Short mmCIF file of C-alpha atoms in Angstrom, two decimals:
data_model
loop_
_atom_site.label_atom_id
_atom_site.label_comp_id
_atom_site.label_asym_id
_atom_site.label_seq_id
_atom_site.Cartn_x
_atom_site.Cartn_y
_atom_site.Cartn_z
CA UNK I 18 51.20 -17.77 -3.19
CA UNK I 19 51.64 -14.93 -5.64
CA UNK I 20 48.11 -13.72 -4.86
CA UNK I 21 48.85 -13.56 -1.13
CA UNK I 22 52.08 -11.63 -1.77
CA UNK I 23 50.25 -9.26 -4.10
CA UNK I 24 47.50 -8.57 -1.56
CA UNK I 25 50.05 -8.06 1.21
CA UNK I 26 52.05 -5.71 -0.95
CA UNK I 27 48.89 -3.82 -1.88
CA UNK I 28 47.89 -3.44 1.78
CA UNK I 29 51.33 -2.12 2.66
CA UNK I 30 51.04 0.46 -0.11
CA UNK I 31 47.63 1.53 1.21
CA UNK I 32 48.99 1.84 4.73
CA UNK I 33 51.87 3.91 3.44
CA UNK I 34 49.51 6.20 1.51
CA UNK I 35 47.31 6.63 4.56
CA UNK I 36 50.32 7.56 6.68
CA UNK I 37 51.45 10.08 4.08
CA UNK I 38 47.92 11.53 3.92
CA UNK I 39 47.82 11.93 7.69
CA UNK I 40 51.15 13.73 7.63
CA UNK I 41 49.99 16.06 4.85
CA UNK I 42 46.69 16.73 6.63
CA UNK I 43 48.42 17.43 9.93
CA UNK I 44 50.84 19.79 8.22
CA UNK I 45 47.95 21.56 6.52
CA UNK I 46 46.13 21.95 9.83
CA UNK I 47 49.20 23.43 11.49
CA UNK I 48 49.70 25.90 8.64
CA UNK I 49 46.00 26.88 8.70
CA UNK I 50 46.07 27.43 12.46
CA UNK I 51 49.23 29.51 12.29
CA UNK I 52 47.82 31.67 9.49
CA UNK I 53 44.69 32.37 11.53
CA UNK I 54 46.75 33.02 14.63
CA UNK I 55 48.84 35.54 12.72
CA UNK I 56 45.65 37.30 11.62
CA UNK I 57 44.56 37.52 15.24
CA UNK I 58 47.92 39.06 16.17
CA UNK I 59 47.55 41.55 13.31
CA UNK I 60 44.07 42.52 14.48
CA UNK I 61 45.34 43.02 18.03
CA UNK I 62 48.13 45.26 16.73
CA UNK I 63 45.65 47.19 14.58
CA UNK I 64 43.33 48.09 17.45
CA UNK I 65 46.26 49.37 19.49
CA UNK I 66 46.95 49.32 23.23
CA UNK I 67 44.04 48.36 25.48
CA UNK I 68 43.49 48.56 29.20
CA UNK I 69 40.94 47.75 31.86
CA UNK I 70 37.75 46.04 30.74
CA UNK I 71 38.59 46.37 27.05
CA UNK I 72 41.79 44.42 27.57
CA UNK I 73 39.94 41.74 29.53
CA UNK I 74 37.27 41.53 26.82
CA UNK I 75 39.66 41.27 23.87
CA UNK I 76 41.04 37.78 24.33
CA UNK I 77 42.41 35.89 21.35
CA UNK I 78 39.19 33.87 21.26
CA UNK I 79 37.20 37.11 21.15
CA UNK I 80 39.26 38.53 18.29
CA UNK I 81 38.83 35.27 16.40
CA UNK I 82 35.04 35.58 16.65
CA UNK I 83 35.13 39.09 15.20
CA UNK I 84 37.38 37.95 12.36
CA UNK I 85 35.14 34.99 11.64
CA UNK I 86 32.04 37.20 11.67
CA UNK I 87 33.60 39.34 8.94
CA UNK I 88 35.01 36.45 6.92
CA UNK I 89 38.52 37.18 8.17
CA UNK I 90 38.59 40.65 6.65
CA UNK I 91 40.94 42.55 8.97
CA UNK I 92 39.62 46.05 8.23
CA UNK I 93 35.96 45.09 8.68
CA UNK I 94 36.76 43.12 11.81
CA UNK I 95 38.69 46.06 13.28
CA UNK I 96 35.79 48.42 12.64
CA UNK I 97 33.30 45.97 14.13
CA UNK I 98 35.39 45.41 17.25
CA UNK I 99 36.00 49.12 17.78
CA UNK I 100 32.25 49.76 17.57
CA UNK I 101 31.64 47.06 20.17
CA UNK I 102 34.25 48.48 22.54
CA UNK I 103 32.65 51.89 22.20
CA UNK I 104 29.21 50.39 22.88
CA UNK I 105 30.41 48.44 25.90
CA UNK I 106 32.10 51.53 27.36
CA UNK I 107 28.79 53.43 27.31
CA UNK I 108 26.17 50.69 27.75
CA UNK I 109 28.29 48.81 30.33
CA UNK I 110 26.57 45.41 29.96
CA UNK I 111 28.86 43.81 32.55
CA UNK I 112 27.52 46.22 35.19
CA UNK I 113 23.83 45.34 34.77
CA UNK I 114 22.53 43.57 37.85
CA UNK I 115 19.51 41.32 38.18
CA UNK I 116 17.59 43.58 40.57
CA UNK I 117 17.67 46.28 37.86
CA UNK I 118 15.88 44.09 35.31
CA UNK I 119 14.07 41.55 37.51
CA UNK I 120 10.64 43.04 36.79
CA UNK I 121 11.14 42.16 33.12
CA UNK I 122 11.63 38.52 34.06
CA UNK I 123 8.59 38.03 36.27
CA UNK I 124 6.66 36.09 33.63
CA UNK I 125 9.65 34.11 32.39
CA UNK I 126 9.56 35.69 28.94
CA UNK I 127 13.35 35.20 28.66
CA UNK I 128 15.44 33.00 30.92
CA UNK I 129 18.46 30.73 30.94
CA UNK I 130 17.47 27.08 30.89
CA UNK I 131 18.73 24.57 33.43
CA UNK I 132 19.88 22.22 30.66
CA UNK I 133 22.35 22.40 27.78
CA UNK I 134 21.97 21.24 24.21
CA UNK I 135 23.67 18.07 22.97
CA UNK I 136 26.87 20.04 22.30
CA UNK I 137 27.10 21.52 25.80
CA UNK I 138 25.89 24.99 24.85
CA UNK I 139 23.98 27.28 27.18
CA UNK I 140 20.30 27.59 26.24
CA UNK I 141 18.15 30.70 26.39
CA UNK I 142 14.39 30.22 26.26
CA UNK I 143 12.35 33.10 24.86
CA UNK I 144 8.57 33.29 25.15
CA UNK I 145 7.47 36.53 23.45
CA UNK I 146 3.81 35.76 24.17
CA UNK I 147 4.53 36.46 27.86
CA UNK I 148 5.51 40.09 27.34
CA UNK I 149 4.69 42.01 30.53
CA UNK I 150 6.16 45.50 30.15
CA UNK I 151 6.11 48.41 27.72
CA UNK I 152 9.58 49.96 28.09
CA UNK I 153 11.58 48.88 25.06
CA UNK I 154 14.83 50.11 26.59
CA UNK I 155 14.31 47.99 29.70
CA UNK I 156 13.34 44.98 27.60
CA UNK I 157 16.59 45.25 25.63
CA UNK I 158 18.57 45.75 28.83
CA UNK I 159 16.99 42.59 30.26
CA UNK I 160 17.98 40.63 27.14
CA UNK I 161 21.54 41.98 27.26
CA UNK I 162 21.80 40.90 30.90
CA UNK I 163 20.72 37.35 30.03
CA UNK I 164 23.06 37.13 27.04
CA UNK I 165 25.93 38.15 29.30
CA UNK I 166 24.73 35.62 31.87
CA UNK I 167 24.56 32.86 29.26
CA UNK I 168 28.14 33.63 28.26
CA UNK I 169 29.22 33.68 31.91
CA UNK I 170 27.85 30.15 32.32
CA UNK I 171 29.25 28.60 29.15
CA UNK I 172 31.24 25.38 29.63
CA UNK I 173 34.95 25.74 28.95
CA UNK I 174 34.59 23.82 25.69
CA UNK I 175 31.94 26.13 24.25
CA UNK I 176 31.66 29.75 23.11
CA UNK I 177 28.13 29.74 21.75
CA UNK I 178 24.55 29.58 22.99
CA UNK I 179 21.34 28.16 21.57
CA UNK I 180 17.94 29.88 21.56
CA UNK I 181 14.56 28.20 21.85
CA UNK I 182 11.68 30.53 21.01
CA UNK I 183 8.15 29.49 22.04
CA UNK I 184 5.35 31.29 20.22
CA UNK I 185 2.52 30.14 22.47
CA UNK I 186 0.24 33.13 23.04
CA UNK I 187 2.09 35.34 20.56
CA UNK I 188 -0.01 37.92 18.71
CA UNK I 189 0.75 41.08 16.80
CA UNK I 190 -0.38 43.02 19.88
CA UNK I 191 2.30 41.34 22.02
CA UNK I 192 5.03 41.53 19.39
CA UNK I 193 7.80 44.07 19.72
CA UNK I 194 7.89 47.02 17.29
CA UNK I 195 9.94 46.57 14.14
CA UNK I 196 12.53 49.06 15.41
CA UNK I 197 12.99 47.05 18.62
CA UNK I 198 13.35 43.82 16.64
CA UNK I 199 15.95 45.47 14.44
CA UNK I 200 17.85 46.78 17.47
CA UNK I 201 17.85 43.29 19.00
CA UNK I 202 19.18 41.69 15.82
CA UNK I 203 21.85 44.37 15.41
CA UNK I 204 22.87 43.89 19.03
CA UNK I 205 23.34 40.17 18.58
CA UNK I 206 25.08 40.43 15.20
CA UNK I 207 27.34 43.39 15.86
CA UNK I 208 28.22 43.12 19.55
CA UNK I 209 27.97 39.37 20.20
CA UNK I 210 29.34 37.92 16.95
CA UNK I 211 29.50 34.15 16.65
CA UNK I 212 27.80 33.75 20.04
CA UNK I 213 24.59 32.33 18.58
CA UNK I 214 24.91 28.77 17.37
CA UNK I 215 21.28 28.06 16.47
CA UNK I 216 17.84 29.56 17.08
CA UNK I 217 14.73 27.40 16.80
CA UNK I 218 11.43 29.22 16.30
CA UNK I 219 8.82 26.73 17.45
CA UNK I 220 5.40 26.70 15.84
CA UNK I 221 5.01 30.39 14.95
CA UNK I 222 1.44 31.36 13.90
CA UNK I 223 0.64 32.24 10.32
CA UNK I 224 0.14 35.86 11.31
CA UNK I 225 3.85 35.94 12.10
CA UNK I 226 4.56 35.83 8.37
CA UNK I 227 4.09 39.57 7.89
CA UNK I 228 6.40 40.35 10.81
CA UNK I 229 9.07 37.93 9.60
CA UNK I 230 9.09 39.27 6.04
CA UNK I 231 10.30 42.60 7.39
CA UNK I 232 12.56 41.43 10.22
CA UNK I 233 14.57 38.94 8.15
CA UNK I 234 16.05 41.76 6.05
CA UNK I 235 17.87 43.09 9.12
CA UNK I 236 19.80 39.84 9.41
CA UNK I 237 23.14 39.19 7.79
CA UNK I 238 23.60 35.92 5.92
CA UNK I 239 25.38 34.19 8.80
CA UNK I 240 22.62 34.95 11.31
CA UNK I 241 19.83 34.12 8.87
CA UNK I 242 21.24 30.64 8.31
CA UNK I 243 21.14 29.96 12.05
CA UNK I 244 17.39 30.60 12.34
CA UNK I 245 15.30 27.44 11.93
CA UNK I 246 11.52 27.15 11.92
CA UNK I 247 10.02 24.09 13.59
CA UNK I 248 6.45 22.91 13.11
CA UNK I 249 5.07 19.94 15.11
CA UNK I 250 3.59 18.39 11.97
CA UNK I 251 6.78 18.79 9.96
CA UNK I 252 8.80 15.69 10.83
CA UNK I 253 12.03 16.88 9.26
CA UNK I 254 12.08 20.16 11.20
CA UNK I 255 11.23 18.35 14.45
CA UNK I 256 14.02 15.82 13.88
CA UNK I 257 16.50 18.63 13.22
CA UNK I 258 15.64 20.32 16.51
CA UNK I 259 15.91 17.03 18.40
CA UNK I 260 19.33 16.46 16.88
CA UNK I 261 20.39 19.44 19.00
CA UNK I 262 18.38 18.61 22.14
CA UNK I 263 17.80 15.53 24.26
CA UNK I 264 14.06 14.82 24.23
CA UNK I 265 14.18 14.14 27.98
CA UNK I 266 15.46 17.70 28.63
CA UNK I 267 13.39 19.47 26.00
CA UNK I 268 10.31 21.14 27.57
CA UNK I 269 6.87 19.94 26.51
CA UNK I 270 6.10 23.32 24.93
CA UNK I 271 8.83 22.47 22.41
CA UNK I 272 7.59 18.93 21.86
CA UNK I 273 9.86 17.31 24.46
CA UNK I 274 9.15 15.27 27.58
CA UNK I 275 10.30 17.64 30.36
CA UNK I 276 7.40 19.26 32.21
CA UNK I 277 9.00 22.39 33.63
CA UNK I 278 7.68 25.47 35.36
CA UNK I 279 9.45 28.82 35.61
CA UNK I 280 9.96 29.91 39.23
CA UNK I 281 10.82 33.59 39.36
CA UNK I 282 11.91 33.60 42.99
CA UNK I 283 14.31 30.70 42.54
CA UNK I 284 15.59 32.15 39.29
CA UNK I 285 16.24 35.47 41.06
CA UNK I 286 18.32 33.72 43.71
CA UNK I 287 20.46 32.09 41.05
CA UNK I 288 20.90 35.37 39.19
CA UNK I 289 22.05 37.04 42.44
CA UNK I 290 24.70 34.34 42.77
CA UNK I 291 25.73 34.89 39.16
CA UNK I 292 25.97 38.63 39.76
CA UNK I 293 28.67 37.89 42.33
CA UNK I 294 30.47 35.66 39.83
CA UNK I 295 30.28 38.41 37.23
CA UNK I 296 31.58 41.02 39.68
CA UNK I 297 34.53 38.77 40.55
CA UNK I 298 35.19 38.15 36.89
CA UNK I 299 35.31 41.82 35.97
CA UNK I 300 37.08 42.85 39.17
CA UNK I 301 34.28 44.92 40.69
CA UNK I 302 33.95 45.76 44.37
CA UNK I 303 30.27 44.94 44.03
CA UNK I 304 28.10 44.92 47.15
CA UNK I 305 25.04 43.93 45.09
CA UNK I 306 22.54 45.86 47.16
CA UNK I 307 19.56 44.47 45.29
CA UNK I 308 16.16 46.08 45.66
CA UNK I 309 12.72 44.94 44.71
CA UNK I 310 13.26 41.17 44.70
CA UNK I 311 14.34 40.59 48.28
CA UNK I 312 17.73 39.04 47.41
CA UNK I 313 20.89 40.92 48.30
CA UNK I 314 24.46 39.92 47.72
CA UNK I 315 24.97 39.35 51.44
CA UNK I 316 22.17 36.76 51.45
CA UNK I 317 23.81 34.57 48.85
CA UNK I 318 27.03 32.65 49.33
CA UNK I 319 29.38 33.26 46.37
CA UNK I 320 30.23 30.36 44.14
CA UNK I 321 33.56 29.75 42.43
CA UNK I 322 33.93 31.98 39.42
CA UNK I 323 33.23 30.21 36.13
CA UNK I 324 35.19 32.11 33.54
CA UNK I 325 33.51 32.18 30.16
CA UNK I 326 35.71 31.70 27.08
CA UNK I 327 35.19 35.35 26.10
CA UNK I 328 36.52 36.59 29.41
CA UNK I 329 39.80 34.79 29.66
CA UNK I 330 42.39 33.41 27.33
CA UNK I 331 45.02 30.75 27.59
CA UNK I 332 47.35 29.80 24.75
CA UNK I 333 46.01 26.26 24.71
CA UNK I 334 42.35 27.18 24.66
CA UNK I 335 42.77 29.92 22.06
CA UNK I 336 44.89 27.75 19.78
CA UNK I 337 42.28 25.01 20.11
CA UNK I 338 39.57 27.50 19.19
CA UNK I 339 41.35 28.30 15.96
CA UNK I 340 40.48 24.83 14.67
CA UNK I 341 36.85 25.93 14.31
CA UNK I 342 37.83 27.77 11.12
CA UNK I 343 39.02 24.54 9.51
CA UNK I 344 36.52 22.77 7.25
CA UNK I 345 34.57 20.16 9.30
CA UNK I 346 35.28 17.33 6.91
CA UNK I 347 39.00 17.80 7.59
CA UNK I 348 38.81 17.86 11.35
CA UNK I 349 36.66 15.48 13.36
CA UNK I 350 36.22 17.59 16.50
CA UNK I 351 35.11 20.60 14.52
CA UNK I 352 32.64 18.40 12.70
CA UNK I 353 31.25 17.28 16.06
CA UNK I 354 30.89 20.78 17.49
CA UNK I 355 29.48 22.35 14.36
CA UNK I 356 27.48 19.66 12.52
CA UNK I 357 26.75 20.61 8.91
CA UNK I 358 23.13 21.15 7.91
CA UNK I 359 21.97 19.34 4.82
CA UNK I 360 19.96 21.14 2.13
CA UNK I 361 17.02 18.90 3.01
CA UNK I 362 17.16 19.92 6.69
CA UNK I 363 17.61 23.54 5.76
CA UNK I 364 14.55 23.45 3.54
CA UNK I 365 12.49 21.78 6.26
CA UNK I 366 13.19 24.57 8.75
CA UNK I 367 12.88 27.62 6.53
CA UNK I 368 9.76 29.78 6.69
CA UNK I 369 7.53 28.67 3.80
CA UNK I 370 6.71 31.21 1.13
CA UNK I 371 3.31 32.76 1.83
CA UNK I 372 3.69 32.24 5.75
CA UNK I 373 9.87 34.60 13.28
CA UNK I 374 13.42 34.90 20.28
CA UNK I 375 16.13 26.70 32.80
CA UNK I 376 17.51 28.19 35.43
CA UNK I 377 15.78 26.96 38.50
CA UNK I 378 12.84 25.33 36.89
CA UNK I 379 10.93 22.81 38.91
CA UNK I 380 9.40 19.68 37.50
CA UNK I 381 5.68 19.31 38.01
CA UNK I 382 4.59 16.11 39.70
#
């Protein structure tokens, strides 16, 4: 009798402690979110009045990404954001249209996949061995277009993309110059902060070692940690990649089961549709008079605009996004969206010492 009372009393105490812990944790979460939100407000005040495209670009979610990229240092974040706004005002990435870069995509060297990863992120597939042009400026412009397109097509619950890089056919003769690789890395790090979730480099040849030893020094610590090497004979690295991708969706060239073929004509049609979505998003009176690929804006029926997280802000979505700064072990949803990488997994996917990025794809029958 006494034992039963003791156990019951003990259980009640445990329940009470758990309730108190939940209250403390919830209070801590609210305080953490409000502190981050205040930092976002301070950054917005620091950059001053905005208008036009800059105002549309600088949502609360956008400012949070810049703060996170600079470890919530307001001065560094402000400088970074101002440099991006200056770059966007001159480079005008939102104005690039598919017909301007379509020739770069003829071989499917970079394209948006028709599937997402397990976390709902947009996937870009890069196949550097299929390089088909020599203009470095046009190659970078093509990549910028597809990054913008990937962001345009992000689900509402996601802000990041994943990269799958296939090294089939890659040689030093087809590799980009070091300067171009550096410019690409700087573009991604400085003007699209916290947009890359993970990049898997699949089965790079040994000759890639010399290239990687130089390129990796252009990466900041955050970007470097997102780059994972995968080798078919390394079980741990393969398992890590498959933890991000459903094997049924993963193309065979990445060790999956999906036999897919890039169709440039079909991809071009989809990009023409997306150009209309982008024009609507940014408020352009865009006639999309495409040349060279046979697809004009008048030939394609517009689809409903899918606003990417970077291009619109609502109090609910932005407040929800703030939870990504909270340690995963203290918030279940954050843990799900950003799964921690163990030291064992990290080691499996790092380049060994002594050894480096579907829309309208049709299945082969």
